[in-house]
Every structure is written in C-alpha cells, then in structure tokens.
C-alpha cells in the first residue's frame, strides 16, 4: 500500500512540474518583459487630459408656503 502511495505522489509531483515547465517555456518572453517592467499592464493604455467642471446650483422648486391651521372636527 505504501508503494502505491509513493507512486501516486511521484506521478502527481511529476505532472505538476511538467505543467509549470511547459507554462514557463511557452511564456518566457512575456515573463521576462514583466519582470523587466515592460509589461502591457505597466504601460498606460489611454491618455487623459484635465477637465474643468462648473457646477451651478439652481432652486428647482418653490418653497412651501402652507400655513398650518386648526381644523374643526366633524
């Protein structure tokens, strides 16, 4: 039973190392550029310019002119 456990662990470890190795080999240029600070995410994608916004507050509704009065009960 111990032999099967060691064999399964070794197979999973080898598969993980193989996957990591293939990923690093396929993307070596991108990884080197990112580590050097030349990644696509490190470059600004769009440029903006400052915008001045004016806000004018206007009264939308008239103030309430109701006067409370006592009403006679029916």
mmCIF file of N, CA and C in Angstrom:
data_model
loop_
_atom_site.group_PDB
_atom_site.id
_atom_site.type_symbol
_atom_site.label_atom_id
_atom_site.label_comp_id
_atom_site.label_asym_id
_atom_site.label_seq_id
_atom_site.Cartn_x
_atom_site.Cartn_y
_atom_site.Cartn_z
ATOM 1 N N UNK A 1 0.816 -1.193 0.000
ATOM 2 C CA UNK A 1 0.000 0.000 0.000
ATOM 3 C C UNK A 1 0.862 1.259 0.000
ATOM 4 N N UNK A 2 1.950 1.218 0.723
ATOM 5 C CA UNK A 2 2.853 2.345 0.791
ATOM 6 C C UNK A 2 3.498 2.618 -0.568
ATOM 7 N N UNK A 3 3.752 1.547 -1.312
ATOM 8 C CA UNK A 3 4.363 1.693 -2.628
ATOM 9 C C UNK A 3 3.408 2.421 -3.576
ATOM 10 N N UNK A 4 2.114 2.113 -3.518
ATOM 11 C CA UNK A 4 1.123 2.786 -4.358
ATOM 12 C C UNK A 4 0.998 4.261 -3.983
ATOM 13 N N UNK A 5 1.097 4.559 -2.707
ATOM 14 C CA UNK A 5 1.025 5.945 -2.255
ATOM 15 C C UNK A 5 2.224 6.741 -2.765
ATOM 16 N N UNK A 6 3.401 6.158 -2.659
ATOM 17 C CA UNK A 6 4.613 6.828 -3.147
ATOM 18 C C UNK A 6 4.544 7.003 -4.656
ATOM 19 N N UNK A 7 4.056 6.011 -5.359
ATOM 20 C CA UNK A 7 3.928 6.090 -6.813
ATOM 21 C C UNK A 7 2.939 7.183 -7.232
ATOM 22 N N UNK A 8 1.812 7.273 -6.538
ATOM 23 C CA UNK A 8 0.813 8.298 -6.852
ATOM 24 C C UNK A 8 1.369 9.694 -6.548
ATOM 25 N N UNK A 9 2.060 9.842 -5.429
ATOM 26 C CA UNK A 9 2.639 11.133 -5.080
ATOM 27 C C UNK A 9 3.690 11.549 -6.111
ATOM 28 N N UNK A 10 4.501 10.623 -6.524
ATOM 29 C CA UNK A 10 5.535 10.919 -7.506
ATOM 30 C C UNK A 10 4.923 11.299 -8.850
ATOM 31 N N UNK A 11 3.857 10.616 -9.241
ATOM 32 C CA UNK A 11 3.188 10.916 -10.511
ATOM 33 C C UNK A 11 2.563 12.317 -10.474
ATOM 34 N N UNK A 12 1.927 12.665 -9.389
ATOM 35 C CA UNK A 12 1.299 13.989 -9.271
ATOM 36 C C UNK A 12 2.363 15.078 -9.228
ATOM 37 N N UNK A 13 3.460 14.838 -8.525
ATOM 38 C CA UNK A 13 4.545 15.804 -8.465
ATOM 39 C C UNK A 13 5.172 15.996 -9.846
ATOM 40 N N UNK A 14 5.392 14.898 -10.582
ATOM 41 C CA UNK A 14 5.975 14.994 -11.919
ATOM 42 C C UNK A 14 5.034 15.740 -12.859
ATOM 43 N N UNK A 15 3.735 15.484 -12.769
ATOM 44 C CA UNK A 15 2.758 16.173 -13.617
ATOM 45 C C UNK A 15 2.730 17.667 -13.310
ATOM 46 N N UNK A 16 2.805 18.025 -12.036
ATOM 47 C CA UNK A 16 2.838 19.440 -11.660
ATOM 48 C C UNK A 16 4.089 20.133 -12.159
ATOM 49 N N UNK A 17 5.234 19.500 -12.016
ATOM 50 C CA UNK A 17 6.476 20.088 -12.507
ATOM 51 C C UNK A 17 6.480 20.213 -14.021
ATOM 52 N N UNK A 18 5.924 19.226 -14.701
ATOM 53 C CA UNK A 18 5.833 19.280 -16.157
ATOM 54 C C UNK A 18 4.938 20.436 -16.608
ATOM 55 N N UNK A 19 3.816 20.628 -15.933
ATOM 56 C CA UNK A 19 2.887 21.712 -16.267
ATOM 57 C C UNK A 19 3.541 23.075 -16.047
ATOM 58 N N UNK A 20 4.221 23.232 -14.933
ATOM 59 C CA UNK A 20 4.906 24.501 -14.656
ATOM 60 C C UNK A 20 6.007 24.747 -15.674
ATOM 61 N N UNK A 21 6.745 23.694 -16.027
ATOM 62 C CA UNK A 21 7.814 23.843 -17.008
ATOM 63 C C UNK A 21 7.292 24.233 -18.378
ATOM 64 N N UNK A 22 6.207 23.635 -18.803
ATOM 65 C CA UNK A 22 5.618 23.978 -20.100
ATOM 66 C C UNK A 22 5.079 25.408 -20.112
ATOM 67 N N UNK A 23 4.513 25.838 -19.013
ATOM 68 C CA UNK A 23 3.998 27.208 -18.920
ATOM 69 C C UNK A 23 5.141 28.220 -18.996
ATOM 70 N N UNK A 24 6.212 27.941 -18.265
ATOM 71 C CA UNK A 24 7.355 28.846 -18.292
ATOM 72 C C UNK A 24 8.029 28.855 -19.660
ATOM 73 N N UNK A 25 8.108 27.719 -20.316
ATOM 74 C CA UNK A 25 8.761 27.653 -21.620
ATOM 75 C C UNK A 25 7.941 28.377 -22.689
ATOM 76 N N UNK A 26 6.624 28.290 -22.607
ATOM 77 C CA UNK A 26 5.778 28.927 -23.607
ATOM 78 C C UNK A 26 5.663 30.431 -23.447
ATOM 79 N N UNK A 27 5.838 30.919 -22.245
ATOM 80 C CA UNK A 27 5.646 32.346 -21.983
ATOM 81 C C UNK A 27 6.925 33.001 -21.466
ATOM 82 N N UNK A 28 8.074 32.516 -21.871
ATOM 83 C CA UNK A 28 9.340 33.028 -21.367
ATOM 84 C C UNK A 28 9.525 34.504 -21.691
ATOM 85 N N UNK A 29 9.172 34.918 -22.905
ATOM 86 C CA UNK A 29 9.329 36.321 -23.299
ATOM 87 C C UNK A 29 8.425 37.249 -22.506
ATOM 88 N N UNK A 30 7.192 36.830 -22.289
ATOM 89 C CA UNK A 30 6.252 37.659 -21.529
ATOM 90 C C UNK A 30 6.694 37.800 -20.072
ATOM 91 N N UNK A 31 7.183 36.703 -19.504
ATOM 92 C CA UNK A 31 7.613 36.739 -18.106
ATOM 93 C C UNK A 31 8.835 37.632 -17.955
ATOM 94 N N UNK A 32 9.783 37.527 -18.887
ATOM 95 C CA UNK A 32 10.979 38.370 -18.821
ATOM 96 C C UNK A 32 10.616 39.844 -18.989
ATOM 97 N N UNK A 33 9.683 40.151 -19.885
ATOM 98 C CA UNK A 33 9.259 41.540 -20.070
ATOM 99 C C UNK A 33 8.562 42.067 -18.828
ATOM 100 N N UNK A 34 7.744 41.252 -18.198
ATOM 101 C CA UNK A 34 7.043 41.688 -16.992
ATOM 102 C C UNK A 34 8.016 41.914 -15.838
ATOM 103 N N UNK A 35 9.005 41.055 -15.711
ATOM 104 C CA UNK A 35 9.992 41.243 -14.647
ATOM 105 C C UNK A 35 10.874 42.451 -14.918
ATOM 106 N N UNK A 36 11.053 42.809 -16.176
ATOM 107 C CA UNK A 36 11.834 43.983 -16.520
ATOM 108 C C UNK A 36 11.037 45.274 -16.476
ATOM 109 N N UNK A 37 9.735 45.194 -16.197
ATOM 110 C CA UNK A 37 8.896 46.388 -16.108
ATOM 111 C C UNK A 37 8.335 46.831 -17.435
ATOM 112 N N UNK A 38 8.353 45.978 -18.438
ATOM 113 C CA UNK A 38 7.847 46.333 -19.759
ATOM 114 C C UNK A 38 6.586 45.551 -20.102
ATOM 115 N N UNK A 39 5.797 45.269 -19.114
ATOM 116 C CA UNK A 39 4.570 44.522 -19.333
ATOM 117 C C UNK A 39 3.520 45.403 -19.987
ATOM 118 N N UNK A 40 2.565 44.786 -20.656
ATOM 119 C CA UNK A 40 1.465 45.549 -21.234
ATOM 120 C C UNK A 40 0.634 46.227 -20.154
ATOM 121 N N UNK A 41 0.583 45.618 -18.978
ATOM 122 C CA UNK A 41 -0.184 46.212 -17.889
ATOM 123 C C UNK A 41 0.574 47.364 -17.232
ATOM 124 N N UNK A 42 1.894 47.426 -17.412
ATOM 125 C CA UNK A 42 2.676 48.511 -16.819
ATOM 126 C C UNK A 42 2.612 49.778 -17.664
ATOM 127 N N UNK A 43 2.247 49.670 -18.917
ATOM 128 C CA UNK A 43 2.157 50.816 -19.814
ATOM 129 C C UNK A 43 0.766 51.438 -19.719
ATOM 130 N N UNK A 44 0.654 52.758 -19.728
ATOM 131 C CA UNK A 44 -0.683 53.367 -19.726
ATOM 132 C C UNK A 44 -1.379 53.104 -21.064
ATOM 133 N N UNK A 45 -2.605 52.682 -21.005
ATOM 134 C CA UNK A 45 -3.325 52.329 -22.222
ATOM 135 C C UNK A 45 -4.036 53.525 -22.842
ATOM 136 N N UNK A 46 -4.407 54.490 -22.038
ATOM 137 C CA UNK A 46 -5.085 55.657 -22.591
ATOM 138 C C UNK A 46 -4.593 56.910 -21.877
ATOM 139 N N UNK A 47 -4.587 57.986 -22.608
ATOM 140 C CA UNK A 47 -4.153 59.245 -22.015
ATOM 141 C C UNK A 47 -5.375 60.117 -21.773
ATOM 142 N N UNK A 48 -5.326 60.854 -20.706
ATOM 143 C CA UNK A 48 -6.441 61.733 -20.360
ATOM 144 C C UNK A 48 -5.907 63.152 -20.211
ATOM 145 N N UNK A 49 -6.791 64.092 -20.316
ATOM 146 C CA UNK A 49 -6.415 65.481 -20.100
ATOM 147 C C UNK A 49 -7.338 66.060 -19.037
ATOM 148 N N UNK A 50 -6.875 67.064 -18.328
ATOM 149 C CA UNK A 50 -7.699 67.618 -17.264
ATOM 150 C C UNK A 50 -8.946 68.308 -17.812
ATOM 151 N N UNK A 51 -10.007 68.179 -17.100
ATOM 152 C CA UNK A 51 -11.294 68.744 -17.499
ATOM 153 C C UNK A 51 -11.797 69.628 -16.367
ATOM 154 N N UNK A 52 -12.290 70.805 -16.713
ATOM 155 C CA UNK A 52 -12.868 71.703 -15.726
ATOM 156 C C UNK A 52 -14.384 71.556 -15.753
ATOM 157 N N UNK A 53 -14.949 71.352 -14.586
ATOM 158 C CA UNK A 53 -16.390 71.175 -14.477
ATOM 159 C C UNK A 53 -16.947 72.304 -13.639
ATOM 160 N N UNK A 54 -17.947 72.990 -14.184
ATOM 161 C CA UNK A 54 -18.618 74.051 -13.433
ATOM 162 C C UNK A 54 -19.949 73.533 -12.934
ATOM 163 N N UNK A 55 -20.234 73.811 -11.683
ATOM 164 C CA UNK A 55 -21.491 73.390 -11.084
ATOM 165 C C UNK A 55 -22.244 74.633 -10.653
ATOM 166 N N UNK A 56 -23.457 74.787 -11.165
ATOM 167 C CA UNK A 56 -24.304 75.907 -10.801
ATOM 168 C C UNK A 56 -25.537 75.332 -10.126
ATOM 169 N N UNK A 57 -25.748 75.746 -8.889
ATOM 170 C CA UNK A 57 -26.915 75.236 -8.177
ATOM 171 C C UNK A 57 -28.092 76.187 -8.396
ATOM 172 N N UNK A 58 -29.172 75.619 -8.805
ATOM 173 C CA UNK A 58 -30.401 76.402 -9.010
ATOM 174 C C UNK A 58 -31.508 75.785 -8.183
ATOM 175 N N UNK A 59 -32.376 76.641 -7.735
ATOM 176 C CA UNK A 59 -33.504 76.157 -6.961
ATOM 177 C C UNK A 59 -34.526 75.562 -7.933
ATOM 178 N N UNK A 60 -34.880 74.334 -7.707
ATOM 179 C CA UNK A 60 -35.766 73.637 -8.632
ATOM 180 C C UNK A 60 -37.229 73.908 -8.280
ATOM 181 N N UNK A 61 -37.563 73.872 -7.026
ATOM 182 C CA UNK A 61 -38.965 74.066 -6.655
ATOM 183 C C UNK A 61 -39.083 75.287 -5.741
ATOM 184 N N UNK A 62 -40.309 75.820 -5.676
ATOM 185 C CA UNK A 62 -40.586 76.967 -4.823
ATOM 186 C C UNK A 62 -40.713 76.494 -3.370
ATOM 187 N N UNK A 63 -40.363 77.336 -2.431
ATOM 188 C CA UNK A 63 -40.531 76.929 -1.030
ATOM 189 C C UNK A 63 -42.017 76.763 -0.700
ATOM 190 N N UNK A 64 -42.267 75.908 0.221
ATOM 191 C CA UNK A 64 -43.650 75.621 0.617
ATOM 192 C C UNK A 64 -44.201 76.805 1.397
ATOM 193 N N UNK A 65 -45.386 77.278 0.967
ATOM 194 C CA UNK A 65 -45.991 78.445 1.626
ATOM 195 C C UNK A 65 -47.219 78.052 2.437
ATOM 196 N N UNK A 66 -47.393 76.790 2.739
ATOM 197 C CA UNK A 66 -48.565 76.351 3.502
ATOM 198 C C UNK A 66 -48.445 76.812 4.944
ATOM 199 N N UNK A 67 -49.599 77.203 5.496
ATOM 200 C CA UNK A 67 -49.631 77.630 6.878
ATOM 201 C C UNK A 67 -50.499 76.639 7.663
ATOM 202 N N UNK A 68 -49.985 76.051 8.659
ATOM 203 C CA UNK A 68 -50.809 75.095 9.409
ATOM 204 C C UNK A 68 -51.926 75.805 10.176
ATOM 205 N N UNK A 69 -53.114 75.256 10.099
ATOM 206 C CA UNK A 69 -54.263 75.830 10.793
ATOM 207 C C UNK A 69 -55.023 74.698 11.475
ATOM 208 N N UNK A 70 -55.710 75.058 12.506
ATOM 209 C CA UNK A 70 -56.531 74.065 13.194
ATOM 210 C C UNK A 70 -57.800 73.817 12.405
ATOM 211 N N UNK A 71 -58.177 72.578 12.317
ATOM 212 C CA UNK A 71 -59.407 72.236 11.601
ATOM 213 C C UNK A 71 -60.458 71.801 12.603
ATOM 214 N N UNK A 72 -61.672 72.138 12.292
ATOM 215 C CA UNK A 72 -62.760 71.748 13.198
ATOM 216 C C UNK A 72 -63.079 70.289 12.953
ATOM 217 N N UNK A 73 -63.273 69.577 14.043
ATOM 218 C CA UNK A 73 -63.619 68.159 13.915
ATOM 219 C C UNK A 73 -65.066 68.038 13.464
ATOM 220 N N UNK A 74 -65.343 67.059 12.662
ATOM 221 C CA UNK A 74 -66.682 66.912 12.108
ATOM 222 C C UNK A 74 -67.667 66.401 13.110
#
